Amino acid sequence: MTFYASFDEKVQADVGGGEVRFRTRVDDQKRKGQFVFREGFPESVFQIDKQNGVSGGSLSCTDVIPHRGRIFFPAKQNLAYQSNGWGGAVSLWVNINPDQQLKTPYCDPIQITHKGAHDGGIWIDFPNENPRGLR
């Protein structure tokens, strides 16, 4: 295992070969098509819910980060990447009523990508459909 984030007690990964704390990416308001990257995350939006995890806490998201913001773990040394090909597995638990709780047309709880969704990215999402099933 190269990376593990239980969110049982902290808003950070438990195990990682690289950075284990979230960073935030938002649209740059001065340069169209560019992003601003920051250390940390909006603590008012992401917290540990001690009552609703599988065997401990869970990551709770209470709002949307402005300017198409996203939190992320840097992939460097957290994914077992090899230039001649790579593989792996992702496991997650999502407990949400997307029709009532999501505030945006699309929501990607997980994205694994070099630069963007159309750059060899792997993701799961709640599409803008009714009902909103996880795909």
mmCIF file of N, CA and C in Angstrom:
data_model
loop_
_atom_site.group_PDB
_atom_site.id
_atom_site.type_symbol
_atom_site.label_atom_id
_atom_site.label_comp_id
_atom_site.label_asym_id
_atom_site.label_seq_id
_atom_site.Cartn_x
_atom_site.Cartn_y
_atom_site.Cartn_z
ATOM 1 N N MET A 1 0.847 -1.166 0.000
ATOM 2 C CA MET A 1 0.000 0.000 0.000
ATOM 3 C C MET A 1 0.900 1.238 0.000
ATOM 4 N N THR A 2 0.660 2.110 -0.969
ATOM 5 C CA THR A 2 1.470 3.325 -1.057
ATOM 6 C C THR A 2 0.771 4.551 -0.484
ATOM 7 N N PHE A 3 -0.568 4.469 -0.357
ATOM 8 C CA PHE A 3 -1.312 5.623 0.132
ATOM 9 C C PHE A 3 -2.600 5.142 0.784
ATOM 10 N N TYR A 4 -2.926 5.720 1.953
ATOM 11 C CA TYR A 4 -4.152 5.342 2.660
ATOM 12 C C TYR A 4 -4.662 6.528 3.462
ATOM 13 N N ALA A 5 -5.928 6.865 3.250
ATOM 14 C CA ALA A 5 -6.561 7.964 3.993
ATOM 15 C C ALA A 5 -7.871 7.452 4.568
ATOM 16 N N SER A 6 -7.888 7.137 5.855
ATOM 17 C CA SER A 6 -9.096 6.610 6.501
ATOM 18 C C SER A 6 -10.058 7.722 6.893
ATOM 19 N N PHE A 7 -9.539 8.888 7.189
ATOM 20 C CA PHE A 7 -10.308 10.016 7.718
ATOM 21 C C PHE A 7 -11.034 9.636 9.007
ATOM 22 N N ASP A 8 -10.494 8.670 9.728
ATOM 23 C CA ASP A 8 -11.074 8.287 11.015
ATOM 24 C C ASP A 8 -10.910 9.393 12.054
ATOM 25 N N GLU A 9 -9.738 10.046 12.061
ATOM 26 C CA GLU A 9 -9.456 11.040 13.094
ATOM 27 C C GLU A 9 -8.979 12.387 12.565
ATOM 28 N N LYS A 10 -8.351 12.403 11.396
ATOM 29 C CA LYS A 10 -7.758 13.641 10.884
ATOM 30 C C LYS A 10 -8.106 13.841 9.414
ATOM 31 N N VAL A 11 -8.124 15.112 9.005
ATOM 32 C CA VAL A 11 -8.310 15.444 7.599
ATOM 33 C C VAL A 11 -6.929 15.424 6.946
ATOM 34 N N GLN A 12 -6.385 14.222 6.837
ATOM 35 C CA GLN A 12 -5.120 13.972 6.155
ATOM 36 C C GLN A 12 -4.979 12.468 5.989
ATOM 37 N N ALA A 13 -4.043 12.060 5.156
ATOM 38 C CA ALA A 13 -3.821 10.635 4.930
ATOM 39 C C ALA A 13 -3.098 10.013 6.116
ATOM 40 N N ASP A 14 -3.353 8.728 6.340
ATOM 41 C CA ASP A 14 -2.671 7.979 7.396
ATOM 42 C C ASP A 14 -1.308 7.487 6.922
ATOM 43 N N VAL A 15 -1.225 7.088 5.657
ATOM 44 C CA VAL A 15 -0.005 6.518 5.087
ATOM 45 C C VAL A 15 0.223 7.150 3.722
ATOM 46 N N GLY A 16 1.452 7.520 3.443
ATOM 47 C CA GLY A 16 1.790 8.044 2.122
ATOM 48 C C GLY A 16 3.287 8.149 1.970
ATOM 49 N N GLY A 17 3.769 7.931 0.765
ATOM 50 C CA GLY A 17 5.184 8.091 0.488
ATOM 51 C C GLY A 17 5.546 9.540 0.214
ATOM 52 N N GLY A 18 4.526 10.360 -0.039
ATOM 53 C CA GLY A 18 4.714 11.785 -0.313
ATOM 54 C C GLY A 18 3.910 12.614 0.671
ATOM 55 N N GLU A 19 3.380 13.712 0.190
ATOM 56 C CA GLU A 19 2.609 14.635 1.026
ATOM 57 C C GLU A 19 1.296 13.990 1.459
ATOM 58 N N VAL A 20 0.985 14.047 2.752
ATOM 59 C CA VAL A 20 -0.230 13.416 3.288
ATOM 60 C C VAL A 20 -1.303 14.433 3.680
ATOM 61 N N ARG A 21 -1.017 15.714 3.482
ATOM 62 C CA ARG A 21 -2.008 16.755 3.800
ATOM 63 C C ARG A 21 -2.603 17.306 2.507
ATOM 64 N N PHE A 22 -3.872 17.701 2.603
ATOM 65 C CA PHE A 22 -4.549 18.265 1.447
ATOM 66 C C PHE A 22 -3.923 19.582 1.011
ATOM 67 N N ARG A 23 -4.035 19.828 -0.266
ATOM 68 C CA ARG A 23 -3.783 21.137 -0.854
ATOM 69 C C ARG A 23 -5.066 21.544 -1.574
ATOM 70 N N THR A 24 -5.162 22.791 -1.936
ATOM 71 C CA THR A 24 -6.356 23.307 -2.604
ATOM 72 C C THR A 24 -5.971 23.952 -3.926
ATOM 73 N N ARG A 25 -6.799 23.700 -4.943
ATOM 74 C CA ARG A 25 -6.628 24.334 -6.248
ATOM 75 C C ARG A 25 -7.899 25.100 -6.574
ATOM 76 N N VAL A 26 -7.750 26.358 -7.001
ATOM 77 C CA VAL A 26 -8.891 27.175 -7.425
ATOM 78 C C VAL A 26 -8.538 27.863 -8.744
ATOM 79 N N ASP A 27 -9.573 28.291 -9.472
ATOM 80 C CA ASP A 27 -9.338 29.076 -10.681
ATOM 81 C C ASP A 27 -8.669 30.394 -10.319
ATOM 82 N N ASP A 28 -7.680 30.792 -11.113
ATOM 83 C CA ASP A 28 -7.038 32.090 -10.934
ATOM 84 C C ASP A 28 -7.997 33.158 -11.451
ATOM 85 N N GLN A 29 -8.357 34.101 -10.626
ATOM 86 C CA GLN A 29 -9.327 35.127 -11.000
ATOM 87 C C GLN A 29 -8.737 36.205 -11.909
ATOM 88 N N LYS A 30 -7.408 36.234 -12.048
ATOM 89 C CA LYS A 30 -6.762 37.244 -12.888
ATOM 90 C C LYS A 30 -6.291 36.687 -14.226
ATOM 91 N N ARG A 31 -6.044 35.378 -14.286
ATOM 92 C CA ARG A 31 -5.516 34.765 -15.510
ATOM 93 C C ARG A 31 -6.432 33.620 -15.927
ATOM 94 N N LYS A 32 -7.220 33.832 -16.957
ATOM 95 C CA LYS A 32 -8.171 32.830 -17.420
ATOM 96 C C LYS A 32 -7.448 31.541 -17.817
ATOM 97 N N GLY A 33 -7.997 30.417 -17.377
ATOM 98 C CA GLY A 33 -7.423 29.121 -17.701
ATOM 99 C C GLY A 33 -6.268 28.704 -16.810
ATOM 100 N N GLN A 34 -5.903 29.520 -15.841
ATOM 101 C CA GLN A 34 -4.810 29.212 -14.924
ATOM 102 C C GLN A 34 -5.379 28.904 -13.541
ATOM 103 N N PHE A 35 -4.557 28.273 -12.720
ATOM 104 C CA PHE A 35 -4.985 27.884 -11.384
ATOM 105 C C PHE A 35 -4.059 28.472 -10.330
ATOM 106 N N VAL A 36 -4.595 28.567 -9.129
ATOM 107 C CA VAL A 36 -3.819 28.953 -7.950
ATOM 108 C C VAL A 36 -3.813 27.743 -7.028
ATOM 109 N N PHE A 37 -2.634 27.357 -6.568
ATOM 110 C CA PHE A 37 -2.481 26.214 -5.672
ATOM 111 C C PHE A 37 -2.073 26.715 -4.298
ATOM 112 N N ARG A 38 -2.702 26.156 -3.274
ATOM 113 C CA ARG A 38 -2.418 26.575 -1.899
ATOM 114 C C ARG A 38 -2.192 25.362 -1.012
ATOM 115 N N GLU A 39 -1.366 25.546 -0.017
ATOM 116 C CA GLU A 39 -1.217 24.537 1.032
ATOM 117 C C GLU A 39 -2.502 24.517 1.845
ATOM 118 N N GLY A 40 -2.888 23.365 2.350
ATOM 119 C CA GLY A 40 -4.044 23.278 3.228
ATOM 120 C C GLY A 40 -5.364 23.207 2.488
ATOM 121 N N PHE A 41 -6.433 23.384 3.245
ATOM 122 C CA PHE A 41 -7.792 23.238 2.726
ATOM 123 C C PHE A 41 -8.724 24.114 3.555
ATOM 124 N N PRO A 42 -9.915 24.414 3.047
ATOM 125 C CA PRO A 42 -10.870 25.208 3.824
ATOM 126 C C PRO A 42 -11.444 24.385 4.980
ATOM 127 N N GLU A 43 -10.985 24.663 6.180
ATOM 128 C CA GLU A 43 -11.400 23.874 7.345
ATOM 129 C C GLU A 43 -12.874 24.049 7.681
ATOM 130 N N SER A 44 -13.491 25.113 7.217
ATOM 131 C CA SER A 44 -14.927 25.283 7.455
ATOM 132 C C SER A 44 -15.752 24.382 6.539
ATOM 133 N N VAL A 45 -15.153 23.878 5.473
ATOM 134 C CA VAL A 45 -15.864 23.045 4.497
ATOM 135 C C VAL A 45 -15.611 21.555 4.725
ATOM 136 N N PHE A 46 -14.401 21.180 5.119
ATOM 137 C CA PHE A 46 -14.033 19.769 5.291
ATOM 138 C C PHE A 46 -13.670 19.498 6.740
ATOM 139 N N GLN A 47 -14.387 18.558 7.351
ATOM 140 C CA GLN A 47 -14.158 18.202 8.750
ATOM 141 C C GLN A 47 -14.318 16.697 8.921
ATOM 142 N N ILE A 48 -13.877 16.208 10.064
ATOM 143 C CA ILE A 48 -14.084 14.803 10.408
ATOM 144 C C ILE A 48 -15.402 14.678 11.149
ATOM 145 N N ASP A 49 -16.249 13.796 10.653
ATOM 146 C CA ASP A 49 -17.511 13.458 11.314
ATOM 147 C C ASP A 49 -17.241 12.179 12.102
ATOM 148 N N LYS A 50 -17.125 12.290 13.405
ATOM 149 C CA LYS A 50 -16.756 11.151 14.263
ATOM 150 C C LYS A 50 -17.847 10.081 14.341
ATOM 151 N N GLN A 51 -19.076 10.403 13.952
ATOM 152 C CA GLN A 51 -20.207 9.487 14.137
ATOM 153 C C GLN A 51 -20.550 8.637 12.918
ATOM 154 N N ASN A 52 -20.127 9.008 11.724
ATOM 155 C CA ASN A 52 -20.678 8.373 10.534
ATOM 156 C C ASN A 52 -19.689 7.639 9.645
ATOM 157 N N GLY A 53 -18.562 7.221 10.172
ATOM 158 C CA GLY A 53 -17.622 6.445 9.388
ATOM 159 C C GLY A 53 -17.931 4.965 9.434
ATOM 160 N N VAL A 54 -17.226 4.195 8.641
ATOM 161 C CA VAL A 54 -17.406 2.743 8.627
ATOM 162 C C VAL A 54 -16.922 2.146 9.937
ATOM 163 N N SER A 55 -15.710 2.516 10.361
ATOM 164 C CA SER A 55 -15.169 1.990 11.621
ATOM 165 C C SER A 55 -14.423 3.087 12.370
ATOM 166 N N GLY A 56 -14.949 4.273 12.321
ATOM 167 C CA GLY A 56 -14.338 5.449 12.941
ATOM 168 C C GLY A 56 -14.999 6.673 12.350
ATOM 169 N N GLY A 57 -14.211 7.697 12.083
ATOM 170 C CA GLY A 57 -14.758 8.915 11.508
ATOM 171 C C GLY A 57 -14.896 8.832 10.005
ATOM 172 N N SER A 58 -15.330 9.931 9.429
ATOM 173 C CA SER A 58 -15.434 10.046 7.975
ATOM 174 C C SER A 58 -15.194 11.505 7.592
ATOM 175 N N LEU A 59 -14.830 11.720 6.339
ATOM 176 C CA LEU A 59 -14.633 13.073 5.842
ATOM 177 C C LEU A 59 -15.991 13.648 5.466
ATOM 178 N N SER A 60 -16.322 14.777 6.050
ATOM 179 C CA SER A 60 -17.587 15.448 5.784
ATOM 180 C C SER A 60 -17.315 16.729 5.003
ATOM 181 N N CYS A 61 -18.044 16.906 3.928
ATOM 182 C CA CYS A 61 -17.939 18.107 3.102
ATOM 183 C C CYS A 61 -19.255 18.859 3.219
ATOM 184 N N THR A 62 -19.197 20.104 3.684
ATOM 185 C CA THR A 62 -20.423 20.845 3.971
ATOM 186 C C THR A 62 -20.751 21.941 2.966
ATOM 187 N N ASP A 63 -19.853 22.219 2.028
ATOM 188 C CA ASP A 63 -20.108 23.292 1.074
ATOM 189 C C ASP A 63 -19.218 23.111 -0.148
ATOM 190 N N VAL A 64 -19.331 24.019 -1.086
ATOM 191 C CA VAL A 64 -18.526 24.027 -2.298
ATOM 192 C C VAL A 64 -17.425 25.069 -2.132
ATOM 193 N N ILE A 65 -16.213 24.743 -2.561
ATOM 194 C CA ILE A 65 -15.115 25.708 -2.528
ATOM 195 C C ILE A 65 -15.333 26.689 -3.684
ATOM 196 N N PRO A 66 -15.293 27.996 -3.432
ATOM 197 C CA PRO A 66 -15.499 28.972 -4.514
ATOM 198 C C PRO A 66 -14.471 28.826 -5.639
ATOM 199 N N HIS A 67 -14.814 29.342 -6.801
ATOM 200 C CA HIS A 67 -13.934 29.401 -7.970
ATOM 201 C C HIS A 67 -13.507 28.007 -8.434
ATOM 202 N N ARG A 68 -14.490 27.098 -8.478
ATOM 203 C CA ARG A 68 -14.263 25.714 -8.924
ATOM 204 C C ARG A 68 -13.131 25.053 -8.132
ATOM 205 N N GLY A 69 -13.084 25.326 -6.857
ATOM 206 C CA GLY A 69 -12.023 24.810 -6.007
ATOM 207 C C GLY A 69 -12.093 23.309 -5.812
ATOM 208 N N ARG A 70 -10.933 22.725 -5.615
ATOM 209 C CA ARG A 70 -10.808 21.294 -5.352
ATOM 210 C C ARG A 70 -9.717 21.073 -4.324
ATOM 211 N N ILE A 71 -9.931 20.067 -3.489
ATOM 212 C CA ILE A 71 -8.845 19.646 -2.609
ATOM 213 C C ILE A 71 -8.180 18.443 -3.257
ATOM 214 N N PHE A 72 -6.909 18.251 -2.946
ATOM 215 C CA PHE A 72 -6.194 17.122 -3.545
ATOM 216 C C PHE A 72 -4.993 16.749 -2.694
ATOM 217 N N PHE A 73 -4.591 15.509 -2.856
ATOM 218 C CA PHE A 73 -3.313 15.044 -2.339
ATOM 219 C C PHE A 73 -2.353 15.032 -3.521
ATOM 220 N N PRO A 74 -1.170 15.625 -3.412
ATOM 221 C CA PRO A 74 -0.203 15.527 -4.497
ATOM 222 C C PRO A 74 0.142 14.060 -4.766
ATOM 223 N N ALA A 75 0.189 13.688 -6.028
ATOM 224 C CA ALA A 75 0.411 12.293 -6.408
ATOM 225 C C ALA A 75 1.864 11.848 -6.237
ATOM 226 N N LYS A 76 2.803 12.789 -6.322
ATOM 227 C CA LYS A 76 4.219 12.427 -6.286
ATOM 228 C C LYS A 76 4.535 11.594 -5.047
ATOM 229 N N GLN A 77 5.027 10.410 -5.271
ATOM 230 C CA GLN A 77 5.420 9.420 -4.266
ATOM 231 C C GLN A 77 4.233 8.841 -3.492
ATOM 232 N N ASN A 78 3.012 9.222 -3.852
ATOM 233 C CA ASN A 78 1.829 8.611 -3.248
ATOM 234 C C ASN A 78 1.187 7.581 -4.175
ATOM 235 N N LEU A 79 1.561 7.588 -5.441
ATOM 236 C CA LEU A 79 1.117 6.581 -6.400
ATOM 237 C C LEU A 79 2.336 5.824 -6.892
ATOM 238 N N ALA A 80 2.176 4.538 -7.079
ATOM 239 C CA ALA A 80 3.292 3.698 -7.532
ATOM 240 C C ALA A 80 3.426 3.802 -9.049
ATOM 241 N N TYR A 81 3.782 4.971 -9.532
ATOM 242 C CA TYR A 81 3.890 5.240 -10.966
ATOM 243 C C TYR A 81 5.185 4.673 -11.527
ATOM 244 N N GLN A 82 5.081 4.101 -12.730
ATOM 245 C CA GLN A 82 6.248 3.654 -13.480
ATOM 246 C C GLN A 82 6.082 4.156 -14.903
ATOM 247 N N SER A 83 7.132 4.653 -15.515
ATOM 248 C CA SER A 83 7.024 5.248 -16.846
ATOM 249 C C SER A 83 6.618 4.238 -17.916
ATOM 250 N N ASN A 84 6.871 2.956 -17.702
ATOM 251 C CA ASN A 84 6.515 1.936 -18.689
ATOM 252 C C ASN A 84 5.142 1.319 -18.418
ATOM 253 N N GLY A 85 4.371 1.911 -17.532
ATOM 254 C CA GLY A 85 3.035 1.416 -17.223
ATOM 255 C C GLY A 85 2.840 1.329 -15.724
ATOM 256 N N TRP A 86 1.624 1.465 -15.302
ATOM 257 C CA TRP A 86 1.350 1.402 -13.873
ATOM 258 C C TRP A 86 -0.023 0.812 -13.660
ATOM 259 N N GLY A 87 -0.257 0.362 -12.469
ATOM 260 C CA GLY A 87 -1.544 -0.214 -12.105
ATOM 261 C C GLY A 87 -1.772 0.004 -10.624
ATOM 262 N N GLY A 88 -2.949 -0.316 -10.190
ATOM 263 C CA GLY A 88 -3.259 -0.145 -8.783
ATOM 264 C C GLY A 88 -4.732 -0.342 -8.543
ATOM 265 N N ALA A 89 -5.148 -0.083 -7.338
ATOM 266 C CA ALA A 89 -6.554 -0.213 -6.963
ATOM 267 C C ALA A 89 -6.937 0.957 -6.073
ATOM 268 N N VAL A 90 -8.185 1.351 -6.176
ATOM 269 C CA VAL A 90 -8.732 2.411 -5.335
ATOM 270 C C VAL A 90 -9.991 1.866 -4.692
ATOM 271 N N SER A 91 -10.112 2.068 -3.398
ATOM 272 C CA SER A 91 -11.307 1.651 -2.671
ATOM 273 C C SER A 91 -11.814 2.844 -1.889
ATOM 274 N N LEU A 92 -13.124 3.064 -1.918
ATOM 275 C CA LEU A 92 -13.677 4.168 -1.162
ATOM 276 C C LEU A 92 -15.092 3.842 -0.722
ATOM 277 N N TRP A 93 -15.541 4.567 0.274
ATOM 278 C CA TRP A 93 -16.890 4.439 0.805
ATOM 279 C C TRP A 93 -17.521 5.809 0.735
ATOM 280 N N VAL A 94 -18.673 5.904 0.058
ATOM 281 C CA VAL A 94 -19.378 7.173 -0.097
ATOM 282 C C VAL A 94 -20.783 6.998 0.452
ATOM 283 N N ASN A 95 -21.169 7.864 1.377
ATOM 284 C CA ASN A 95 -22.503 7.813 1.973
ATOM 285 C C ASN A 95 -23.140 9.189 1.798
ATOM 286 N N ILE A 96 -24.008 9.308 0.791
ATOM 287 C CA ILE A 96 -24.599 10.608 0.468
ATOM 288 C C ILE A 96 -25.919 10.387 -0.260
ATOM 289 N N ASN A 97 -26.816 11.327 -0.119
ATOM 290 C CA ASN A 97 -28.012 11.369 -0.949
ATOM 291 C C ASN A 97 -27.750 12.456 -1.988
ATOM 292 N N PRO A 98 -27.236 12.093 -3.165
ATOM 293 C CA PRO A 98 -26.800 13.108 -4.121
ATOM 294 C C PRO A 98 -27.922 14.015 -4.611
ATOM 295 N N ASP A 99 -29.142 13.509 -4.694
ATOM 296 C CA ASP A 99 -30.254 14.337 -5.171
ATOM 297 C C ASP A 99 -30.591 15.452 -4.187
ATOM 298 N N GLN A 100 -30.289 15.257 -2.911
ATOM 299 C CA GLN A 100 -30.601 16.265 -1.900
ATOM 300 C C GLN A 100 -29.385 17.048 -1.418
ATOM 301 N N GLN A 101 -28.204 16.448 -1.442
ATOM 302 C CA GLN A 101 -27.053 17.071 -0.795
ATOM 303 C C GLN A 101 -26.066 17.761 -1.730
ATOM 304 N N LEU A 102 -25.973 17.352 -2.976
ATOM 305 C CA LEU A 102 -24.981 17.960 -3.863
ATOM 306 C C LEU A 102 -25.445 19.325 -4.342
ATOM 307 N N LYS A 103 -24.501 20.270 -4.405
ATOM 308 C CA LYS A 103 -24.828 21.654 -4.747
ATOM 309 C C LYS A 103 -24.362 22.053 -6.143
ATOM 310 N N THR A 104 -23.697 21.150 -6.861
ATOM 311 C CA THR A 104 -23.201 21.446 -8.199
ATOM 312 C C THR A 104 -23.759 20.427 -9.190
ATOM 313 N N PRO A 105 -23.823 20.767 -10.490
ATOM 314 C CA PRO A 105 -24.367 19.832 -11.476
ATOM 315 C C PRO A 105 -23.577 18.524 -11.560
ATOM 316 N N TYR A 106 -22.263 18.597 -11.461
ATOM 317 C CA TYR A 106 -21.417 17.408 -11.488
ATOM 318 C C TYR A 106 -20.578 17.399 -10.218
ATOM 319 N N CYS A 107 -20.262 16.221 -9.744
ATOM 320 C CA CYS A 107 -19.410 16.088 -8.567
ATOM 321 C C CYS A 107 -18.523 14.872 -8.762
ATOM 322 N N ASP A 108 -17.215 15.065 -8.692
ATOM 323 C CA ASP A 108 -16.239 13.981 -8.817
ATOM 324 C C ASP A 108 -15.582 13.757 -7.460
ATOM 325 N N PRO A 109 -16.066 12.804 -6.664
ATOM 326 C CA PRO A 109 -15.441 12.562 -5.364
ATOM 327 C C PRO A 109 -13.978 12.133 -5.470
ATOM 328 N N ILE A 110 -13.633 11.434 -6.553
ATOM 329 C CA ILE A 110 -12.256 10.972 -6.749
ATOM 330 C C ILE A 110 -11.840 11.246 -8.186
ATOM 331 N N GLN A 111 -10.682 11.848 -8.360
ATOM 332 C CA GLN A 111 -10.036 12.003 -9.661
ATOM 333 C C GLN A 111 -8.570 11.662 -9.481
ATOM 334 N N ILE A 112 -8.076 10.776 -10.316
ATOM 335 C CA ILE A 112 -6.641 10.488 -10.346
ATOM 336 C C ILE A 112 -6.191 10.901 -11.736
ATOM 337 N N THR A 113 -5.400 11.954 -11.799
ATOM 338 C CA THR A 113 -5.045 12.504 -13.098
ATOM 339 C C THR A 113 -3.729 13.265 -13.027
ATOM 340 N N HIS A 114 -3.051 13.290 -14.144
ATOM 341 C CA HIS A 114 -1.798 14.043 -14.224
ATOM 342 C C HIS A 114 -2.076 15.543 -14.223
ATOM 343 N N LYS A 115 -3.006 15.973 -15.067
ATOM 344 C CA LYS A 115 -3.311 17.404 -15.157
ATOM 345 C C LYS A 115 -4.799 17.694 -15.201
ATOM 346 N N GLY A 116 -5.589 16.815 -15.759
ATOM 347 C CA GLY A 116 -7.018 17.077 -15.881
ATOM 348 C C GLY A 116 -7.769 15.827 -16.285
ATOM 349 N N ALA A 117 -9.079 15.924 -16.277
ATOM 350 C CA ALA A 117 -9.929 14.770 -16.556
ATOM 351 C C ALA A 117 -9.709 14.212 -17.959
ATOM 352 N N HIS A 118 -9.277 15.034 -18.904
ATOM 353 C CA HIS A 118 -9.085 14.583 -20.281
ATOM 354 C C HIS A 118 -7.614 14.321 -20.591
ATOM 355 N N ASP A 119 -6.829 14.055 -19.569
ATOM 356 C CA ASP A 119 -5.395 13.812 -19.713
ATOM 357 C C ASP A 119 -5.061 12.460 -19.092
ATOM 358 N N GLY A 120 -5.791 11.420 -19.504
ATOM 359 C CA GLY A 120 -5.560 10.092 -18.955
ATOM 360 C C GLY A 120 -6.088 9.946 -17.548
ATOM 361 N N GLY A 121 -7.102 10.708 -17.197
ATOM 362 C CA GLY A 121 -7.639 10.691 -15.842
ATOM 363 C C GLY A 121 -8.538 9.500 -15.571
ATOM 364 N N ILE A 122 -8.573 9.105 -14.324
ATOM 365 C CA ILE A 122 -9.476 8.071 -13.826
ATOM 366 C C ILE A 122 -10.322 8.743 -12.757
ATOM 367 N N TRP A 123 -11.640 8.583 -12.830
ATOM 368 C CA TRP A 123 -12.486 9.228 -11.841
ATOM 369 C C TRP A 123 -13.805 8.498 -11.683
ATOM 370 N N ILE A 124 -14.501 8.839 -10.611
ATOM 371 C CA ILE A 124 -15.895 8.453 -10.439
ATOM 372 C C ILE A 124 -16.662 9.756 -10.268
ATOM 373 N N ASP A 125 -17.935 9.751 -10.650
ATOM 374 C CA ASP A 125 -18.678 10.999 -10.521
ATOM 375 C C ASP A 125 -20.166 10.766 -10.318
ATOM 376 N N PHE A 126 -20.805 11.825 -9.859
ATOM 377 C CA PHE A 126 -22.255 11.926 -9.843
ATOM 378 C C PHE A 126 -22.599 12.843 -11.016
ATOM 379 N N PRO A 127 -23.174 12.309 -12.102
ATOM 380 C CA PRO A 127 -23.472 13.144 -13.265
ATOM 381 C C PRO A 127 -24.690 14.034 -13.029
ATOM 382 N N ASN A 128 -24.902 14.941 -13.957
ATOM 383 C CA ASN A 128 -26.032 15.859 -13.898
ATOM 384 C C ASN A 128 -27.261 15.174 -14.501
ATOM 385 N N GLU A 129 -27.754 14.152 -13.834
ATOM 386 C CA GLU A 129 -28.915 13.382 -14.267
ATOM 387 C C GLU A 129 -29.852 13.229 -13.091
ATOM 388 N N ASN A 130 -31.069 12.814 -13.364
ATOM 389 C CA ASN A 130 -32.025 12.594 -12.285
ATOM 390 C C ASN A 130 -32.624 11.210 -12.438
ATOM 391 N N PRO A 131 -32.434 10.302 -11.492
ATOM 392 C CA PRO A 131 -31.692 10.458 -10.238
ATOM 393 C C PRO A 131 -30.185 10.440 -10.482
ATOM 394 N N ARG A 132 -29.452 10.962 -9.516
ATOM 395 C CA ARG A 132 -28.003 11.094 -9.640
ATOM 396 C C ARG A 132 -27.314 9.872 -9.065
ATOM 397 N N GLY A 133 -27.017 8.906 -9.901
ATOM 398 C CA GLY A 133 -26.318 7.712 -9.464
ATOM 399 C C GLY A 133 -24.818 7.868 -9.596
ATOM 400 N N LEU A 134 -24.084 7.171 -8.771
ATOM 401 C CA LEU A 134 -22.622 7.187 -8.828
ATOM 402 C C LEU A 134 -22.177 6.333 -10.003
ATOM 403 N N ARG A 135 -21.308 6.879 -10.848
ATOM 404 C CA ARG A 135 -20.798 6.098 -11.982
ATOM 405 C C ARG A 135 -19.288 6.145 -11.993
#
